Coordinates of C-alpha atoms in Angstrom, one line a residue:
M297 CA -11.9 -30.6 0.1
R298 CA -11.4 -34.4 0.7
R299 CA -7.7 -33.6 1.6
A300 CA -8.8 -31.0 4.2
L301 CA -11.4 -33.4 5.7
A302 CA -8.8 -36.2 5.9
V303 CA -6.3 -33.9 7.6
G304 CA -8.9 -32.7 10.0
A305 CA -10.1 -36.2 10.8
S306 CA -6.5 -37.3 11.5
A307 CA -6.0 -34.4 13.9
V308 CA -9.2 -35.1 15.8
V309 CA -8.3 -38.7 16.2
L310 CA -4.9 -37.8 17.5
L311 CA -6.2 -35.3 20.0
L312 CA -9.0 -37.6 21.2
G313 CA -6.4 -40.2 22.0
V314 CA -5.0 -38.0 24.7
A315 CA -8.0 -36.0 25.8
A316 CA -9.8 -36.8 29.0
P317 CA -13.2 -38.4 28.3
G318 CA -16.4 -36.9 29.4
A319 CA -15.6 -33.2 28.7
T320 CA -18.8 -31.3 28.0
A321 CA -19.7 -27.7 27.0
A322 CA -22.4 -25.9 28.9
A323 CA -24.7 -23.5 27.1
G324 CA -26.4 -20.9 29.2
A325 CA -29.7 -19.2 28.4
A326 CA -29.9 -15.5 28.1
G327 CA -32.7 -13.6 29.7
P328 CA -34.7 -10.9 27.8
Q329 CA -33.3 -7.4 27.7
E330 CA -36.0 -4.9 26.9
P331 CA -34.8 -1.8 24.9
E332 CA -35.6 1.6 26.3
Q333 CA -35.5 3.6 23.0
H334 CA -36.2 3.1 19.3
S335 CA -33.7 5.6 17.9
A336 CA -30.2 4.2 18.3
G337 CA -27.4 5.0 16.1
E338 CA -28.4 8.4 14.6
G339 CA -25.4 10.2 16.0
S340 CA -26.4 10.4 19.6
A341 CA -24.0 7.8 20.8
G342 CA -20.5 9.1 21.4
E343 CA -21.2 12.7 20.1
G344 CA -21.5 15.6 22.4
S345 CA -20.3 13.5 25.3
T346 CA -17.5 14.5 27.7
G347 CA -14.4 12.5 28.4
Q348 CA -12.2 10.4 26.3
R349 CA -14.3 7.3 25.8
S350 CA -13.0 4.7 23.4
P351 CA -15.1 3.9 20.3
G352 CA -16.0 0.5 21.8
Q353 CA -17.2 2.2 25.0
K354 CA -19.3 4.7 23.1
I355 CA -21.1 1.9 21.3
A356 CA -21.5 -0.1 24.5
D357 CA -23.1 2.9 26.2
A358 CA -25.5 3.4 23.3
L359 CA -26.5 -0.3 23.4
R360 CA -27.5 0.0 27.0
R361 CA -30.2 2.5 25.8
S362 CA -31.3 0.6 22.7
P363 CA -30.3 -2.8 21.1
V364 CA -29.6 -1.2 17.7
Y365 CA -26.6 1.1 17.0
V366 CA -26.1 2.5 13.6
D367 CA -23.1 4.7 12.9
P368 CA -24.1 8.1 11.4
S369 CA -22.3 7.4 8.2
L370 CA -24.7 4.4 7.6
A371 CA -27.9 6.3 8.5
T372 CA -29.0 6.4 4.9
A373 CA -28.4 2.6 4.5
V374 CA -30.6 1.9 7.6
D375 CA -32.9 4.8 8.2
G376 CA -34.7 5.6 11.4
E377 CA -37.9 3.7 10.5
Q378 CA -35.9 0.6 9.7
Q379 CA -34.0 0.9 12.9
R380 CA -37.3 1.1 14.9
K381 CA -38.6 -2.0 13.1
L382 CA -35.4 -3.9 14.0
V383 CA -35.8 -2.8 17.7
D384 CA -39.4 -4.0 17.8
Q385 CA -38.3 -7.3 16.2
I386 CA -35.6 -7.8 18.7
R387 CA -37.9 -7.1 21.6
Q388 CA -40.3 -9.8 20.4
T389 CA -37.5 -12.4 20.4
R390 CA -36.8 -11.8 24.1
L391 CA -33.2 -12.7 23.4
P392 CA -30.1 -10.6 24.2
I393 CA -29.6 -9.6 20.5
R394 CA -27.7 -6.4 19.7
V395 CA -27.0 -4.9 16.3
V396 CA -23.9 -2.8 15.7
L397 CA -23.5 -1.3 12.3
V398 CA -20.3 0.6 11.8
P399 CA -18.1 0.7 8.6
L400 CA -15.3 -1.8 8.7
V401 CA -12.1 -0.8 6.9
E402 CA -8.5 -1.8 7.3
G403 CA -6.8 0.4 9.9
D404 CA -9.8 1.3 11.9
S405 CA -10.3 0.7 15.6
W406 CA -11.2 -2.9 14.9
G407 CA -8.7 -3.7 12.2
G408 CA -11.5 -4.0 9.7
K409 CA -12.5 -7.3 11.4
P410 CA -16.2 -7.9 12.6
E411 CA -15.1 -10.5 15.2
Q412 CA -12.8 -7.9 16.8
L413 CA -15.5 -5.3 16.9
A414 CA -17.9 -7.8 18.5
E415 CA -15.3 -8.9 21.1
V416 CA -14.5 -5.3 22.1
V417 CA -18.2 -4.3 22.4
H418 CA -19.1 -7.4 24.3
D419 CA -16.2 -6.8 26.7
R420 CA -17.2 -3.1 27.2
M421 CA -20.8 -4.2 28.0
G422 CA -19.5 -6.4 30.8
G423 CA -19.7 -9.8 29.1
G424 CA -22.5 -12.2 29.8
P425 CA -24.9 -13.9 27.4
S426 CA -25.2 -11.9 24.2
I427 CA -25.7 -12.1 20.4
L428 CA -24.0 -9.3 18.4
L429 CA -24.8 -8.8 14.7
T430 CA -22.4 -6.7 12.6
L431 CA -21.5 -6.2 9.0
G432 CA -19.4 -9.0 7.7
D433 CA -16.2 -9.5 5.7
Y434 CA -18.0 -9.4 2.3
S435 CA -20.3 -7.0 0.6
D436 CA -24.0 -8.1 1.2
D437 CA -22.8 -10.1 4.3
I438 CA -23.5 -9.9 8.0
A439 CA -21.8 -11.6 10.8
A440 CA -22.9 -12.9 14.2
R441 CA -20.9 -13.5 17.4
E442 CA -22.6 -15.3 20.3
W443 CA -21.9 -15.9 24.0
P444 CA -22.1 -18.7 25.0
S445 CA -21.1 -20.0 21.5
G446 CA -23.8 -21.9 19.7
A447 CA -26.5 -21.3 22.2
H448 CA -28.9 -20.0 19.6
Q449 CA -27.0 -21.0 16.4
A450 CA -26.5 -17.3 15.6
F451 CA -23.3 -17.8 13.7
H452 CA -24.9 -19.9 11.0
A453 CA -28.1 -17.9 11.1
A454 CA -26.2 -14.8 9.9
A455 CA -24.0 -16.8 7.5
A456 CA -27.0 -18.4 5.8
V457 CA -28.5 -15.0 4.8
F458 CA -25.4 -14.5 2.5
F459 CA -26.3 -17.6 0.4
Q460 CA -30.1 -17.2 0.3
D461 CA -31.3 -16.3 -3.3
D462 CA -34.0 -13.9 -2.2
M463 CA -31.5 -11.9 -0.2
K464 CA -29.3 -11.1 -3.2
G465 CA -29.1 -7.3 -3.4
A466 CA -31.2 -6.8 -0.3
G467 CA -30.2 -3.9 2.0
P468 CA -28.7 -4.4 5.4
A469 CA -32.0 -3.9 7.2
R470 CA -33.7 -6.8 5.4
R471 CA -30.7 -9.0 5.9
L472 CA -30.5 -8.2 9.6
A473 CA -34.3 -8.9 10.0
R474 CA -33.9 -12.3 8.3
A475 CA -31.0 -13.2 10.5
I476 CA -32.9 -12.2 13.6
S477 CA -35.9 -14.3 12.5
I478 CA -33.6 -17.4 12.1
I479 CA -32.0 -16.8 15.4
K480 CA -35.4 -16.6 17.1
A481 CA -36.4 -19.9 15.4
G482 CA -33.1 -21.5 16.7
N483 CA -32.5 -23.5 13.5
G484 CA -29.6 -21.6 12.1
D485 CA -27.5 -24.7 11.4
E486 CA -30.3 -26.3 9.4
V487 CA -31.0 -23.1 7.4
Y488 CA -27.3 -22.8 6.6
R489 CA -27.1 -26.4 5.4
K490 CA -30.0 -25.9 3.1
A491 CA -28.7 -22.5 1.8
T492 CA -25.3 -24.0 0.9
A493 CA -26.5 -27.4 -0.2
G494 CA -25.8 -26.6 -3.9
L495 CA -22.3 -25.4 -3.2
G496 CA -21.0 -28.8 -1.9
S497 CA -19.5 -27.2 1.1
P498 CA -19.2 -28.7 4.6
T499 CA -20.9 -26.8 7.4
P500 CA -18.2 -24.9 9.2
G501 CA -18.8 -23.7 12.8
P502 CA -17.5 -21.0 15.0
D503 CA -16.6 -23.4 17.8
R504 CA -17.4 -26.9 16.6
A505 CA -16.4 -29.6 19.0
A506 CA -15.7 -33.2 18.0
G507 CA -16.3 -35.9 20.6
A508 CA -15.8 -39.6 20.4
G509 CA -14.3 -42.3 22.7
A510 CA -10.7 -43.3 22.1
G511 CA -8.4 -45.7 23.8
Q512 CA -5.3 -44.8 25.7
G513 CA -2.0 -45.2 23.9
S514 CA 1.6 -45.5 25.0
P515 CA 3.4 -42.4 26.5
L516 CA 5.3 -42.0 23.2
I517 CA 2.1 -42.0 21.2
R518 CA 0.5 -39.5 23.6
V519 CA 3.5 -37.1 23.2
L520 CA 3.4 -37.4 19.4
S521 CA -0.3 -36.9 19.5
L522 CA -0.1 -33.8 21.6
V523 CA 2.6 -32.3 19.2
G524 CA 1.1 -33.5 15.9
G525 CA -2.6 -33.1 16.6
P526 CA -2.6 -29.3 16.9
L527 CA -0.4 -28.9 13.8
L528 CA -2.8 -31.1 11.8
L529 CA -5.8 -29.1 13.1
V530 CA -4.2 -25.9 12.0
A531 CA -3.5 -27.4 8.5
A532 CA -7.0 -28.6 8.2
A533 CA -8.5 -25.3 9.3
G534 CA -6.4 -23.5 6.7
L535 CA -7.5 -25.8 3.9
L536 CA -11.2 -25.6 4.9
L537 CA -11.0 -21.8 5.1
R538 CA -9.4 -21.5 1.7
R539 CA -12.0 -23.8 0.3
R540 CA -14.8 -21.8 1.9
A541 CA -13.4 -18.5 0.6
R542 CA -13.3 -20.0 -2.9
L543 CA -16.9 -21.2 -2.7
R544 CA -18.1 -17.7 -1.6
D545 CA -16.2 -16.2 -4.5
L546 CA -17.9 -18.5 -6.9
S547 CA -21.4 -17.9 -5.5
M548 CA -20.9 -14.1 -5.4
P549 CA -18.2 -13.2 -7.9
F550 CA -17.8 -9.6 -6.8
A551 CA -18.0 -10.3 -3.0
L552 CA -14.2 -10.5 -2.7
P553 CA -12.2 -10.1 0.5
R554 CA -11.0 -6.6 1.3
S555 CA -7.4 -7.6 0.9
V556 CA -8.0 -7.9 -2.9
F557 CA -9.3 -4.4 -3.0
A558 CA -6.5 -2.7 -1.0
A559 CA -4.0 -1.8 -3.8
A560 CA -2.7 -3.0 -7.2
R561 CA 0.2 -5.0 -5.8
V562 CA 2.0 -7.6 -7.8
A563 CA 1.6 -10.2 -5.0
D564 CA -2.2 -9.9 -5.4
E565 CA -2.3 -10.0 -9.2
A566 CA -1.8 -13.8 -9.6
G567 CA -4.8 -14.6 -7.4
L568 CA -7.0 -12.0 -9.0
R569 CA -6.1 -13.3 -12.5
E570 CA -7.0 -16.9 -11.4
R571 CA -10.3 -15.7 -10.0
A572 CA -11.0 -13.8 -13.2
G573 CA -10.3 -16.9 -15.3
E574 CA -12.8 -18.9 -13.2
E575 CA -15.5 -16.3 -13.7
V576 CA -14.9 -16.0 -17.4
V577 CA -15.4 -19.8 -17.8
R578 CA -18.5 -19.6 -15.6
L579 CA -20.0 -16.8 -17.7
G580 CA -19.4 -18.8 -20.9
E581 CA -21.2 -21.9 -19.4
E582 CA -24.1 -19.7 -18.3
A583 CA -24.4 -18.0 -21.6
R584 CA -24.3 -21.2 -23.7
G585 CA -26.9 -22.8 -21.5
A586 CA -29.2 -19.7 -21.3
Q587 CA -32.8 -19.8 -22.6
G588 CA -34.9 -16.8 -23.6
D589 CA -34.2 -13.6 -25.6
P590 CA -31.6 -14.5 -28.3
T591 CA -30.4 -10.9 -28.4
A592 CA -29.6 -11.0 -24.7
V593 CA -27.8 -14.3 -25.0
T594 CA -25.8 -12.9 -27.9
R595 CA -24.8 -9.9 -25.8
A596 CA -23.7 -12.3 -23.0
L597 CA -21.7 -14.4 -25.4
D598 CA -20.1 -11.2 -26.8
A599 CA -19.1 -10.1 -23.3
Y600 CA -17.7 -13.6 -22.6
A601 CA -15.5 -13.4 -25.7
A602 CA -14.4 -9.9 -24.9
A603 CA -13.6 -10.9 -21.3
G604 CA -11.4 -13.7 -22.6
T605 CA -9.6 -11.4 -25.0
V606 CA -8.8 -8.9 -22.2
L607 CA -7.8 -11.7 -19.8
D608 CA -5.4 -13.2 -22.2
R609 CA -3.6 -9.9 -22.7
A610 CA -4.1 -8.3 -19.3
R611 CA -1.1 -6.3 -18.2
G612 CA -2.1 -5.7 -14.6
T613 CA -4.9 -5.1 -12.1
A614 CA -6.5 -2.4 -14.1
D615 CA -7.0 -4.8 -17.0
L616 CA -8.1 -7.6 -14.7
A617 CA -10.7 -5.3 -13.3
G618 CA -11.9 -4.8 -16.9
V619 CA -12.4 -8.5 -17.1
F620 CA -14.8 -8.4 -14.2
A621 CA -16.6 -5.4 -15.7
L622 CA -17.2 -7.4 -18.9
I623 CA -18.3 -10.4 -16.8
A624 CA -20.8 -8.1 -15.0
E625 CA -22.0 -6.8 -18.4
G626 CA -22.6 -10.4 -19.6
R627 CA -24.4 -11.3 -16.4
A628 CA -26.6 -8.2 -16.7
A629 CA -27.6 -9.3 -20.2
L630 CA -28.7 -12.7 -18.9
S631 CA -30.4 -11.2 -15.8
P632 CA -31.9 -7.8 -16.7
A633 CA -32.8 -5.4 -14.0
P634 CA -36.4 -5.8 -12.5
A635 CA -39.1 -3.6 -13.8
P636 CA -38.8 -0.7 -11.3
T637 CA -35.1 -0.3 -12.3
P638 CA -34.5 1.1 -15.8
V639 CA -31.0 -0.3 -16.2
T640 CA -28.5 -2.5 -14.4
L641 CA -25.7 -0.3 -13.1
P642 CA -22.1 -1.2 -13.9
L643 CA -19.4 -1.9 -11.4
C644 CA -18.2 0.9 -9.1
F645 CA -16.6 3.7 -11.1
F646 CA -14.0 4.5 -8.5
H647 CA -12.9 1.0 -7.8
P648 CA -14.6 -1.7 -9.9
L649 CA -13.4 -4.4 -7.6
H650 CA -15.7 -3.0 -4.9
G651 CA -18.5 -4.7 -6.8
P652 CA -21.7 -3.5 -8.4
A653 CA -22.7 0.2 -8.0
V654 CA -25.9 1.1 -6.1
R655 CA -26.6 4.4 -7.8
R656 CA -25.3 7.2 -10.0
I657 CA -24.0 10.3 -8.4
A658 CA -22.6 13.7 -9.6
W659 CA -18.8 13.8 -9.2
R660 CA -16.2 16.4 -10.2
P661 CA -12.6 15.2 -10.5
L662 CA -10.1 17.2 -8.5
G663 CA -8.9 20.3 -10.4
R664 CA -11.7 20.2 -13.1
R665 CA -14.8 22.2 -13.5
E666 CA -17.0 19.7 -15.3
Q667 CA -19.1 17.2 -13.4
L668 CA -19.5 13.5 -14.3
R669 CA -22.4 11.2 -13.6
V670 CA -20.8 8.0 -12.3
A671 CA -22.0 4.8 -10.7
A672 CA -20.8 4.3 -7.2
C673 CA -20.9 1.5 -4.6
E674 CA -22.2 2.1 -1.1
V675 CA -18.7 2.7 0.4
C676 CA -17.7 5.2 -2.3
L677 CA -21.1 6.8 -2.2
R678 CA -20.7 7.5 1.5
A679 CA -17.2 8.9 1.0
V680 CA -18.3 11.3 -1.7
R681 CA -21.3 12.5 0.3
S682 CA -19.1 13.2 3.3
R683 CA -16.6 15.0 1.1
R684 CA -13.9 12.4 1.6
A685 CA -11.8 11.0 -1.3
P686 CA -13.1 7.5 -2.2
E687 CA -10.7 4.7 -2.7
V688 CA -9.7 4.5 -6.3
L689 CA -8.2 1.8 -8.5
T690 CA -4.7 2.8 -9.8
D691 CA -3.0 2.3 -13.1
R692 CA 0.5 3.3 -14.2
L693 CA 1.3 6.4 -16.1
E694 CA 4.9 7.2 -17.1
G695 CA 6.1 4.6 -14.5
R696 CA 4.1 5.9 -11.5
P697 CA 0.8 4.9 -10.0
V698 CA -2.1 7.3 -10.7
P699 CA -5.9 6.9 -10.5
Y700 CA -6.8 4.9 -13.5
F701 CA -9.1 7.6 -14.9
E702 CA -6.2 10.1 -15.1
V703 CA -4.6 8.0 -17.8
P704 CA -5.3 9.6 -21.2
A705 CA -8.5 8.0 -22.7
E706 CA -6.6 7.2 -25.9
D707 CA -4.2 5.0 -23.9
S708 CA -6.8 3.3 -21.7
L709 CA -10.2 1.7 -22.5
W710 CA -11.0 1.8 -18.8
A711 CA -10.3 5.6 -18.5
A712 CA -12.4 6.2 -21.5
T713 CA -15.4 4.2 -20.2
G714 CA -15.0 4.3 -16.4
Y715 CA -15.5 0.5 -16.5
G716 CA -19.0 1.2 -17.9
S717 CA -20.0 4.4 -16.1
L718 CA -19.1 6.6 -19.0
L719 CA -20.6 4.6 -21.9
S720 CA -22.6 6.8 -24.3
G721 CA -25.9 5.0 -23.9
D722 CA -28.0 2.3 -25.6
G723 CA -26.0 0.2 -27.9
D724 CA -22.7 1.2 -26.5
S725 CA -21.0 -1.5 -24.4
L726 CA -17.6 -2.6 -23.1
A727 CA -17.8 -5.7 -25.2
A728 CA -18.5 -3.8 -28.4
R729 CA -15.5 -1.5 -27.7
V730 CA -13.2 -4.5 -27.2
Q731 CA -14.5 -6.1 -30.4
R732 CA -13.7 -3.0 -32.4
G733 CA -10.2 -3.0 -31.1
D734 CA -10.3 -0.2 -28.5
F735 CA -8.5 -2.4 -25.9
T736 CA -5.8 -3.9 -28.2
R737 CA -4.9 -0.5 -29.5
T738 CA -3.8 0.5 -26.0
L739 CA -1.3 -2.5 -25.7
K740 CA 1.6 -0.6 -27.3

């Protein structure tokens, strides 16, 4: 972090040495835009219309009728009543806030990037003052894009919600409502600093400008500054973004970038292994310092020991995903589910690196008659309900990649347990199976 800040400071000094003094950024105020309807995003936008409108144009047209657009595939995540509440809340702010909730996946119209979605929709709406809230790059994350940048501190207002303890596990409607409240208050920068104070992270900004007086140098110094300054800024930005990503990974161990989830590639394995090692150490520290039910602490320590065993002998991504499943099991022992929830669900059955599951569903593997009750994350749940194949974690069988659950159960602890979904019940656990040798027996 100190290295990144030092590089950044050097770059700013160089650039200021050649910049013309007195440059200022103007921030315009946006007038209120009253919504006409309270029922956006339930499939009316872009469906049944004529012509070949682009996805961005369809969303922009819907936003002219209501400030909240929810893709039909997300209608169960943010239902009609929640949408109406968001519309009412936006109306009360009298700010040009728009909510666009569409699934973001690699290869879609936006390249899976929230900033690209926001830019396209803003352009299709004709530009002008606007605040667009979308899903973010991480699970349990939302993003904000604002024109003019920083006018209402929307970027940090949305980013702060990710780090607030009372928002952990909250649905998108609650997270959006919190972000809108912070934007209305206009103190997003302050809220973000408080939310991230314990992480030791500097406050990044979408378009942070540095300003300070600097004397004029010789022509040679000016040329070197113009060449070297941008290069140093790029290096500093890269270091800060890398540090920021690592801090997010540590605060939400299963909120990993989508690139980690895409496939079991050798190029990704080293980084995943490093992240798994960090989380194993962290679980051990939490378990050793935990207070409360000795039985729960013992279960967490067992999970910690088992995770270390699997990590030490992990052969690939499937085993590394098992490390994260054991870490989740240990954390669940230390933080049991609240009273209304009978048990803490394991990681997603289909792809455990998607993160914790949200509910159990009935699922029948292709070509089989029996149904299984498996735990699924939000993304895989939507896929199954819409009769699409969910993204699955792969393992290798006879030299070829296959869905991990197609490996014979006697050859894979993860196929036998579904990373926790297929455990037999009370008393059965991944840690117990590792302790009795179920994992090491598969290492032949």
